[in-house]
CSV table of C-alpha atoms in Angstrom, one decimal:
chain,number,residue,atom,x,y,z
A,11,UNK,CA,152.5,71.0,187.7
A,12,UNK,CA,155.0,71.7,190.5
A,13,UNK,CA,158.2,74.0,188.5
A,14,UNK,CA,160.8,72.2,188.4
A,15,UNK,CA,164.3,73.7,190.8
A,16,UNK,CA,166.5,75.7,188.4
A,17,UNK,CA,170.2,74.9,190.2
A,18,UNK,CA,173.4,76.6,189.0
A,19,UNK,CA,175.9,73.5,187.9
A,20,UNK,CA,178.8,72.0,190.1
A,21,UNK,CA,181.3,72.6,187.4
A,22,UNK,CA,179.7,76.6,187.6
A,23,UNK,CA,180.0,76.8,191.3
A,24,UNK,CA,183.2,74.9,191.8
A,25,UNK,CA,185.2,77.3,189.4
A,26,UNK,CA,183.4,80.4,191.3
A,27,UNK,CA,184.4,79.2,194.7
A,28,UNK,CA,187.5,77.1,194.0
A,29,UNK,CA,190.0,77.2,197.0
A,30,UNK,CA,193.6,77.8,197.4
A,31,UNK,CA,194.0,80.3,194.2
A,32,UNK,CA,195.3,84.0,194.3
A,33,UNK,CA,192.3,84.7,192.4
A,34,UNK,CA,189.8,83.4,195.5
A,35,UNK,CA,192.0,83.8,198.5
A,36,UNK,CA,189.6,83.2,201.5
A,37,UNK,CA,187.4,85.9,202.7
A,38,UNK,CA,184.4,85.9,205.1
A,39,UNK,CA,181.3,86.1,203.0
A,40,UNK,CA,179.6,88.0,205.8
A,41,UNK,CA,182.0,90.9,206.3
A,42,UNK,CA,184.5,90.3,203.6
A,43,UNK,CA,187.4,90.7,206.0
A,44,UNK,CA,190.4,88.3,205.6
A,45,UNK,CA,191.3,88.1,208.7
A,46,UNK,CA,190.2,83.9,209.4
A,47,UNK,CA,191.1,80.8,211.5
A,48,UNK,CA,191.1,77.8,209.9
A,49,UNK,CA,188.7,75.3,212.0
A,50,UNK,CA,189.5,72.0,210.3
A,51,UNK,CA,189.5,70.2,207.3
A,52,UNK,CA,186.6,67.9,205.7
A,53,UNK,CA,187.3,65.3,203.2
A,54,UNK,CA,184.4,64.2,200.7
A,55,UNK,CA,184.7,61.4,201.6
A,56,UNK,CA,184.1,62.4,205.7
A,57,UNK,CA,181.2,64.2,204.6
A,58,UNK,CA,179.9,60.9,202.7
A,59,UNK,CA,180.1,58.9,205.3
A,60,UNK,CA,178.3,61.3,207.6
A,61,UNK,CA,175.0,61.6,205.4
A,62,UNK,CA,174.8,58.0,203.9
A,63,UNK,CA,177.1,55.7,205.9
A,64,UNK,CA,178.6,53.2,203.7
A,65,UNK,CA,177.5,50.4,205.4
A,66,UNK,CA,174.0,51.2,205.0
A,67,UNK,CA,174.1,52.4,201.9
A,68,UNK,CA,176.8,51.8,199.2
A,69,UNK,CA,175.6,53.3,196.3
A,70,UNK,CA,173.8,56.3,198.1
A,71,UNK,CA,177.5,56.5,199.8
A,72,UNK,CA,179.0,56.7,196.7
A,73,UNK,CA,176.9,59.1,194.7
A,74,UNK,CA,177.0,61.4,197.7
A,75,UNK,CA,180.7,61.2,197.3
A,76,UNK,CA,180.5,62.1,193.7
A,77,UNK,CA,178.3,65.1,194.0
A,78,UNK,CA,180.3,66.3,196.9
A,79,UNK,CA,183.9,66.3,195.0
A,80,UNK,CA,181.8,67.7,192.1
A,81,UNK,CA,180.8,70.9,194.5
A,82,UNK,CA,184.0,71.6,195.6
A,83,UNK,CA,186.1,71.1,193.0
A,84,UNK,CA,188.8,68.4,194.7
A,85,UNK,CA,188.0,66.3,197.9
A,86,UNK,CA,188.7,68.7,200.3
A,87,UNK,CA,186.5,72.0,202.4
A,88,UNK,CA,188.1,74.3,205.0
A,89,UNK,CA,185.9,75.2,207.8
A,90,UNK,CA,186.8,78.6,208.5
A,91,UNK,CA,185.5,81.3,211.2
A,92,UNK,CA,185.9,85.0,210.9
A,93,UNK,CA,188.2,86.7,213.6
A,94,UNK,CA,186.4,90.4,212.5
A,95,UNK,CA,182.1,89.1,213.2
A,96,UNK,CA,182.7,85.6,213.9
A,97,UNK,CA,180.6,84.3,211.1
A,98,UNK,CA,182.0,80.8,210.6
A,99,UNK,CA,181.8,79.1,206.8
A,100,UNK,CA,183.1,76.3,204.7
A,101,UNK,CA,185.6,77.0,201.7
A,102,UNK,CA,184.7,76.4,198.7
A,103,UNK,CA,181.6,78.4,200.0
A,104,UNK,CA,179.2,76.7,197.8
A,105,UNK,CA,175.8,75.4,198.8
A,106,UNK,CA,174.3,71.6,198.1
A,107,UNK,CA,172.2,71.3,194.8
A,108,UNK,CA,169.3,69.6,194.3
A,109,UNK,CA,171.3,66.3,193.3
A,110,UNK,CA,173.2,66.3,196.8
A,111,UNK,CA,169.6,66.6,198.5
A,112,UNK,CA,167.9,64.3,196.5
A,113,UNK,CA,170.5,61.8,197.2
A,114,UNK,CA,170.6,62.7,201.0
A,115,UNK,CA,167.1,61.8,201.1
A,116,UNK,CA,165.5,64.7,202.3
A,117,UNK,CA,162.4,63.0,204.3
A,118,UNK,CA,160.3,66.0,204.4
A,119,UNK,CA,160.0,65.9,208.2
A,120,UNK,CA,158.8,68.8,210.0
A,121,UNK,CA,158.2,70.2,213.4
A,122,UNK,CA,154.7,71.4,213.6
A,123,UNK,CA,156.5,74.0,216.6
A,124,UNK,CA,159.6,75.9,216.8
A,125,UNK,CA,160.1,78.7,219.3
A,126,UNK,CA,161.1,81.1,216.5
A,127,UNK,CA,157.1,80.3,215.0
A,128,UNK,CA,156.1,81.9,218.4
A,129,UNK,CA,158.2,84.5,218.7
A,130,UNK,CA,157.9,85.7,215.4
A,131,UNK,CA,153.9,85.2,215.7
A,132,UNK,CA,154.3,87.5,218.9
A,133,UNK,CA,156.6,90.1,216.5
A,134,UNK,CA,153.7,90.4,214.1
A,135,UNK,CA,150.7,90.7,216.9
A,136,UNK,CA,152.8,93.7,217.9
A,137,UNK,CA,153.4,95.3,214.8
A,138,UNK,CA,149.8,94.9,214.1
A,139,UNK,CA,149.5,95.5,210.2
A,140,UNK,CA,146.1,94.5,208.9
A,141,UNK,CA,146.1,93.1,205.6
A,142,UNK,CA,150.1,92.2,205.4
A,143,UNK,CA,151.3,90.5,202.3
A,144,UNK,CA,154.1,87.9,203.5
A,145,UNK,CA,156.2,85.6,202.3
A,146,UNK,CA,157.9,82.3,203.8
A,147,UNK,CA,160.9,80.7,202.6
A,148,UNK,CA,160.9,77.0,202.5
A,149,UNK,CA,157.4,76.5,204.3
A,150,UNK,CA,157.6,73.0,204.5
A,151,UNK,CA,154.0,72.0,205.4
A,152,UNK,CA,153.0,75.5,206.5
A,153,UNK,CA,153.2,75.1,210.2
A,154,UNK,CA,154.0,78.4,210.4
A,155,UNK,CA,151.4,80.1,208.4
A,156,UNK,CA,148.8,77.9,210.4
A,157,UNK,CA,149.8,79.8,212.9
A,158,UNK,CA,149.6,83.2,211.9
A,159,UNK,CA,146.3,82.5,209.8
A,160,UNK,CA,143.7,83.5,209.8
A,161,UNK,CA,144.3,85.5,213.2
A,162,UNK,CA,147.1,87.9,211.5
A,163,UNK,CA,147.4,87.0,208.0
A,164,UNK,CA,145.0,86.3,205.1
A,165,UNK,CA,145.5,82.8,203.6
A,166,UNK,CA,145.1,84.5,200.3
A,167,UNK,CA,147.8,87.2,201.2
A,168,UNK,CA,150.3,84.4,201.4
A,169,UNK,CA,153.4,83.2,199.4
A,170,UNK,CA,155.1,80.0,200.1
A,171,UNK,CA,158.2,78.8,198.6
A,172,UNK,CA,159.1,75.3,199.1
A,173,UNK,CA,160.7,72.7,197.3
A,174,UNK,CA,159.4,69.6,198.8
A,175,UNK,CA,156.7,68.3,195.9
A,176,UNK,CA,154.5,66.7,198.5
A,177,UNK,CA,154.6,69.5,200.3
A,178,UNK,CA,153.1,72.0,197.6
A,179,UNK,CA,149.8,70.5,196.9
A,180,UNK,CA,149.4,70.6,201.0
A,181,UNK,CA,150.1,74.0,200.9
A,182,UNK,CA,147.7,74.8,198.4
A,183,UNK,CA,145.3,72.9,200.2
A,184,UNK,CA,144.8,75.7,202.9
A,185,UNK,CA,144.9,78.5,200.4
A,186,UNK,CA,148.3,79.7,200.1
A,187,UNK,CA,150.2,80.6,197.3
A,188,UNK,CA,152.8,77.9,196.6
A,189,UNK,CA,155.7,78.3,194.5
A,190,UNK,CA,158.5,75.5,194.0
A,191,UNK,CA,161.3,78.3,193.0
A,192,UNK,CA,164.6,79.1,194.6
A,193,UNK,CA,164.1,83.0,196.0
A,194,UNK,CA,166.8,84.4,194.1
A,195,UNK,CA,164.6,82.8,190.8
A,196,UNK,CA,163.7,84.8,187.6
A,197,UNK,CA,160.3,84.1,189.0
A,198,UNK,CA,159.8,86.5,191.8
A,199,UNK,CA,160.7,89.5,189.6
A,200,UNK,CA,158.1,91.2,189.6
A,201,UNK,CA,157.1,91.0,192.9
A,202,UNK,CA,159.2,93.6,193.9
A,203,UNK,CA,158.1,95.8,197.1
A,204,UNK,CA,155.5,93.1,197.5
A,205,UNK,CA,155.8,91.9,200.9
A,206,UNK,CA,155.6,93.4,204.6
A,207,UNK,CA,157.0,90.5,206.4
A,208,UNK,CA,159.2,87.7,205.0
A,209,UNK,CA,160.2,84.2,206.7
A,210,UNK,CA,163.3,82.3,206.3
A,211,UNK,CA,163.6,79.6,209.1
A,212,UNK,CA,166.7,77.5,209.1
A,213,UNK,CA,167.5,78.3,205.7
A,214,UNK,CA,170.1,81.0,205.4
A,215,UNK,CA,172.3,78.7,206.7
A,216,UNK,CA,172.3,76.5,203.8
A,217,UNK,CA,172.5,79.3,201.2
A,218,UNK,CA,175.8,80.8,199.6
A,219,UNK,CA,175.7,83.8,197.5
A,220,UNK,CA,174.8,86.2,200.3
A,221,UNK,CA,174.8,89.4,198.7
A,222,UNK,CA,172.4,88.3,196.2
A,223,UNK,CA,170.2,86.6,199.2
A,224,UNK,CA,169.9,89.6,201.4
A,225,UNK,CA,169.8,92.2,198.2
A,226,UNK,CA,166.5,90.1,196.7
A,227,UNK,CA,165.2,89.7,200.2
A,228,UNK,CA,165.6,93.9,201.1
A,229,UNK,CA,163.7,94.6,196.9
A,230,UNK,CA,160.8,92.0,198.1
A,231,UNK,CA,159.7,93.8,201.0
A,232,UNK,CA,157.6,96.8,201.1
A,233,UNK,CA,158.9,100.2,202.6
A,234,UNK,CA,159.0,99.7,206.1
A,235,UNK,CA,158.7,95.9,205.8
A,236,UNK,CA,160.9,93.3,207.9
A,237,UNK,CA,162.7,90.1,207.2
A,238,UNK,CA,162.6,87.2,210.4
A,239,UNK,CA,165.5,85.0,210.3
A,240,UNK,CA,166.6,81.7,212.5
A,241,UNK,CA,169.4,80.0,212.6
A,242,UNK,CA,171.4,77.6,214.5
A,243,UNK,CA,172.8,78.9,217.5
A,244,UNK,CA,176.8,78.4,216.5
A,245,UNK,CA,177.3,78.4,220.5
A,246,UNK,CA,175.6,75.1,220.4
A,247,UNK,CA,177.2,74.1,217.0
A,248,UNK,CA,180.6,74.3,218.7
A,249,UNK,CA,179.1,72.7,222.0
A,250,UNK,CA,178.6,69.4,219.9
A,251,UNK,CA,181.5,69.3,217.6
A,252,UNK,CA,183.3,69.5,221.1
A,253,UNK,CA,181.2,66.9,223.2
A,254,UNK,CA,181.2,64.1,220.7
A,255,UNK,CA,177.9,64.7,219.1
A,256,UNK,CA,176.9,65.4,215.5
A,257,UNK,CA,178.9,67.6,213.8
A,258,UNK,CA,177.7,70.7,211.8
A,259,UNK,CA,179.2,69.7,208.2
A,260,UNK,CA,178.9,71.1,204.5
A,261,UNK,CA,177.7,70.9,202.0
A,262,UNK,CA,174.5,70.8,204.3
A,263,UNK,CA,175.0,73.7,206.3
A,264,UNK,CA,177.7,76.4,204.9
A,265,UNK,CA,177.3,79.2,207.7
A,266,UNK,CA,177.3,79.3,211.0
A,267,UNK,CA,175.9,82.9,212.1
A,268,UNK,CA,176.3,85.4,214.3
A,269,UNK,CA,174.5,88.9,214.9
A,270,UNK,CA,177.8,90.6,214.2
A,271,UNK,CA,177.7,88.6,210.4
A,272,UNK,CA,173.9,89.6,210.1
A,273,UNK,CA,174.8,93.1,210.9
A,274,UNK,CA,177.9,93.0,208.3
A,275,UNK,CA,175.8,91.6,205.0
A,276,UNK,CA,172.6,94.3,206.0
A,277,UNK,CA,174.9,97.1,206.0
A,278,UNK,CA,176.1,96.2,202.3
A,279,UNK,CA,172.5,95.2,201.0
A,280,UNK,CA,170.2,98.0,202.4
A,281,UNK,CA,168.4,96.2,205.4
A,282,UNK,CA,168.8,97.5,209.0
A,283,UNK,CA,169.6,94.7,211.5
A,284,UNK,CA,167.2,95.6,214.0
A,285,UNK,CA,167.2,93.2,216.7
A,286,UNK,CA,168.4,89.4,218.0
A,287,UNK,CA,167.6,87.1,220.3
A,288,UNK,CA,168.5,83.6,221.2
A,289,UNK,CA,166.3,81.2,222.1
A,290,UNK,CA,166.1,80.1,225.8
A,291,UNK,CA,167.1,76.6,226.7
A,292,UNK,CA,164.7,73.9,226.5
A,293,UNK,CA,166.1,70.9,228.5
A,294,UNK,CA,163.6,68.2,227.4
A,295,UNK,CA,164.8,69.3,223.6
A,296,UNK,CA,168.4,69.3,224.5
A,297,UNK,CA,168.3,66.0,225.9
A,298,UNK,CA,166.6,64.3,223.7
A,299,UNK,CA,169.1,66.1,220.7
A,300,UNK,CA,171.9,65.1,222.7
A,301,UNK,CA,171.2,61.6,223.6
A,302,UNK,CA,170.4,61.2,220.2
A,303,UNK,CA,173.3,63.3,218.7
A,304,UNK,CA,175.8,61.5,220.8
A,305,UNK,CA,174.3,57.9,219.7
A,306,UNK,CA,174.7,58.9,216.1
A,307,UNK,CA,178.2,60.2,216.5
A,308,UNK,CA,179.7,56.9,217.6
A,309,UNK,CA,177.9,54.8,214.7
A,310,UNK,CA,180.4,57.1,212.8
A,311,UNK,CA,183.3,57.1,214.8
A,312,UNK,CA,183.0,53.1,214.7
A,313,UNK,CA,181.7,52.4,211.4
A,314,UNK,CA,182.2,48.5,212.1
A,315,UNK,CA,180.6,48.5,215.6
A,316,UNK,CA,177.6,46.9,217.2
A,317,UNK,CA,176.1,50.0,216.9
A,318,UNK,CA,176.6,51.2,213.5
A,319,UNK,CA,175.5,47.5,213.0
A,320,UNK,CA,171.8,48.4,214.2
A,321,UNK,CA,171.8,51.4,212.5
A,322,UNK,CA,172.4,49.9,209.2
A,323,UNK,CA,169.5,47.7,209.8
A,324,UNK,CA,166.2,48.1,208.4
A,325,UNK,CA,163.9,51.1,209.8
A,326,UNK,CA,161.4,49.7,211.9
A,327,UNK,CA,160.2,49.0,215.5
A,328,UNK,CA,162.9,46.5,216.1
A,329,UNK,CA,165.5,48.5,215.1
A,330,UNK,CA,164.5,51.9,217.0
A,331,UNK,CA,163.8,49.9,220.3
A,332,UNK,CA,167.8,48.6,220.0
A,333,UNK,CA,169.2,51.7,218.9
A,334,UNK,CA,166.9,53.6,222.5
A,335,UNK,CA,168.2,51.0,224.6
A,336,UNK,CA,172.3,51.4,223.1
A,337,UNK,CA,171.9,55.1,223.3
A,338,UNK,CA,170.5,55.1,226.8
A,339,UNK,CA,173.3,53.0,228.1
A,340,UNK,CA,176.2,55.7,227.7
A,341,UNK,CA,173.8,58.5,229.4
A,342,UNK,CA,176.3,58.2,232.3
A,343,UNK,CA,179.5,59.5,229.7
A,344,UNK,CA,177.2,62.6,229.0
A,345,UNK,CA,176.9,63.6,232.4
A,346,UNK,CA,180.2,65.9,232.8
A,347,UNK,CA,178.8,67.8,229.2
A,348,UNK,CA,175.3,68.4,230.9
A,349,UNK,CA,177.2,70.2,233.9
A,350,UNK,CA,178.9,72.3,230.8
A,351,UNK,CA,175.1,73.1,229.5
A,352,UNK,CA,173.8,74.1,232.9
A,353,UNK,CA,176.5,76.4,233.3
A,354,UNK,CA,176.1,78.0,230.4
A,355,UNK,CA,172.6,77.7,229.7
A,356,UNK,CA,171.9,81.4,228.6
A,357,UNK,CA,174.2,80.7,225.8
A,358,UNK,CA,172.7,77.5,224.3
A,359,UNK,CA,169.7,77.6,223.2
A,360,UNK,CA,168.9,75.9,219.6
A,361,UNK,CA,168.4,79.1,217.4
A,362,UNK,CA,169.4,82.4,216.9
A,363,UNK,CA,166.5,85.0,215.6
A,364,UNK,CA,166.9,87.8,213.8
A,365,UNK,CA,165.0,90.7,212.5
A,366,UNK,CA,165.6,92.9,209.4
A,367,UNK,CA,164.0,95.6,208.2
A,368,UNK,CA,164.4,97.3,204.8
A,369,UNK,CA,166.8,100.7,205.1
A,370,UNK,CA,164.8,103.7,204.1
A,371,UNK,CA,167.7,106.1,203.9
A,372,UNK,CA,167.9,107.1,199.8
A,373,UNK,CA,171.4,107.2,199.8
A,374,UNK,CA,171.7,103.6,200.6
A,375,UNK,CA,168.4,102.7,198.7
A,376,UNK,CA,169.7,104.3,195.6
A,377,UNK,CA,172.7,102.4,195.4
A,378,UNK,CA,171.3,98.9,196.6
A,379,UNK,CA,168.8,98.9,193.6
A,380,UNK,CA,172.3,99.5,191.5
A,381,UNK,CA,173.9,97.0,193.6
A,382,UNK,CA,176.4,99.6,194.6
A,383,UNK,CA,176.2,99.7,198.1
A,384,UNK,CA,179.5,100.0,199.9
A,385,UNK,CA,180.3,98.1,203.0
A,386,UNK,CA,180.7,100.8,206.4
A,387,UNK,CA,177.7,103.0,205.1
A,388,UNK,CA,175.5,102.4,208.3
A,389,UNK,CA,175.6,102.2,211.7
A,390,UNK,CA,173.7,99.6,212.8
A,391,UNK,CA,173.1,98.7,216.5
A,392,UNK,CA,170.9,95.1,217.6
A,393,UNK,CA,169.1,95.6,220.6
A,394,UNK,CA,170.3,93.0,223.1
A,395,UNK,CA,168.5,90.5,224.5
A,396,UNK,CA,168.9,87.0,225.7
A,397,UNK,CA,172.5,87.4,225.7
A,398,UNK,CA,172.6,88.0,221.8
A,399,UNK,CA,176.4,88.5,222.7
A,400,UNK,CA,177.3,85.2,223.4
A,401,UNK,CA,175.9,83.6,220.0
């Protein structure tokens, strides 16, 4: 039987992240300075009608409206951004529980390819380590490990986390270890200096408690092991919360990185941050994102239009062939954004990578495994490629 998810309560997190006291004035959970722009506001009520539009769904509106006030403690987020590594974040920094996803209705939906698979699969072919232990964070189906198994990694040396219940007995089905526990969980205790390589793809951004994150991730890895990370690309966050497309809102997604914010939480937590890269542009997948995007993002400007109208109808071929043929008539309004995109194309690709490897230096290890590591210790320097500069 599948674990069940061991979440910290809203009251819990609410009272650790409330906003607007003395006690938790705002500071960047990536480099801890307090030197921050406020972005904008969200109301709970915003951030219901973005993941279950009332229309559609009443009740689901309404729970999600619940659980959301719950999280942060009032009706209200900021969304900040850091003037000192430019890690953006929303306040109360506090993550979605299991409740919030369950009433989002997670589909379970994923890509069988992601250019951070590849490029990470091409990392690993030239590290060449025979007989690697590794461990992937929210594996979905395992579309990953498919493609570093057999060929680089042993099914059996495999962990997978993953939350999805239909997802575990799939795993399991190809022969990897698969665990339904968070990877900060009571579980994974003693599997410290087990891994070579760890995998989190598009999950960091949903995760608060950072220092705890990267501090479990940097005791999981073997000397000399590395962590690969992607992310949204923030460039292309900001490109569509500026262009009238779907907006990057909390409690889904609570960080918006940056190499400098990667940098910033490795120096406190014992990993080096050795290198970052952004993902090249693929038109055909920003097209279709941004047709699509855009579509969405007037159904929610214009909750009582024609088109939010379709949308609320049942899902089905009638429904999708309306909704292609609404979407595809305001191409035209798009045009002036694409010009944007083409001029800036080295900047906005989907995802950010990362890679982090585990600090060998015993002054820093000593005082990571006593969670005393001061921020400022290292020096760390990414190497730079595909304009990592810009993200």
């Amino acid at each position: 039987m599948v674990e069940t998810i061991t979440c910290s309560s809203p009251q819990a997190l609410t009272d650790q992240h409330a906003f607007g006291t003395e006690r938790d004035e705002p500071e960047c959970p990536a480099c801890k300075s307090r030197s921050l722009a406020s972005l904008r506001t969200v109301s709970a009520r915003e951030a219901a009608q973005f993941f279950a539009p009332e229309r559609a769904d009443a009740e689901s509106h309404e729970r999600i409206f619940a659980c959301v006030t719950s999280l942060w403690g009032g009706q209200t987020c900021h969304i900040m951004s850091c003037k000192d590594c430019g890690f953006g974040f929303a306040w109360p920094f506090v993550a979605g529980n299991a409740e919030f996803y369950n009433f989002t209705g997670a589909a379970g939906v994923y890509p069988r390819s992601k250019w951070e698979f590849a490029r990470t699969a091409a990392e690993l072919e030239r590290l060449n380590r025979p007989g690697a232990k590794v461990l992937e964070v929210g594996a979905g189906n395992g579309y990953f490990l498919d493609l570093i198994c057999p060929s680089l990694v042993r099914a059996e040396d495999v962990t997978a986390l993953e939350y999805n219940e239909k997802s575990i007995p799939i795993l399991r089905g190809k022969g990897y270890r698969a665990l339904s526990v968070d990877l900060r969980d009571k579980a994974l205790d003693d599997c410290r200096a087990s891994f070579d390589f760890i995998f989190l793809f598009q999950i960091v951004e949903h995760l608060d408690g950072l220092d705890e994150l990267f501090g479990r991730i940097r005791s999981l890895l073997k000397a000399g092991g590395s962590a690969f990370c992607a992310v949204p690309n923030s460039a292309r966050i900001e490109y569509q919360e500026a262009n009238r497309s779907v907006p990057d809102l909390p409690p889904n997604h609570i960080g918006r990185w940056t190499p400098q914010a990667f940098e910033a939480v490795c120096r406190r937590n014992g990993l080096t941050a050795r290198s970052a890269e952004l993902e090249p542009l693929s038109w055909g997948e920003f097209l279709s994102h941004d047709i699509s995007y855009s579509h969405i993002r007037r159904t929610q400007l214009d909750p009582d239009g024609i088109m939010a109208r379709v949308r609320s109808l049942p899902r089905g071929r009638t429904r999708r062939l309306m909704e292609a043929t609404l979407a595809a008539l305001f191409i035209p309004t798009r045009l002036s954004a694409w010009r944007h995109v083409y001029r800036n194309r080295e900047k906005l690709g989907a995802s950010l990578w990362v890679r982090l490897d585990r600090c060998e230096r015993p002054d820093i290890a000593e005082m990571q495994d006593a969670a005393l590591v001061p921020a400022g210790i290292q020096d760390v320097r990414f190497e730079k490629r595909h304009s990592t500069a810009a993200a």
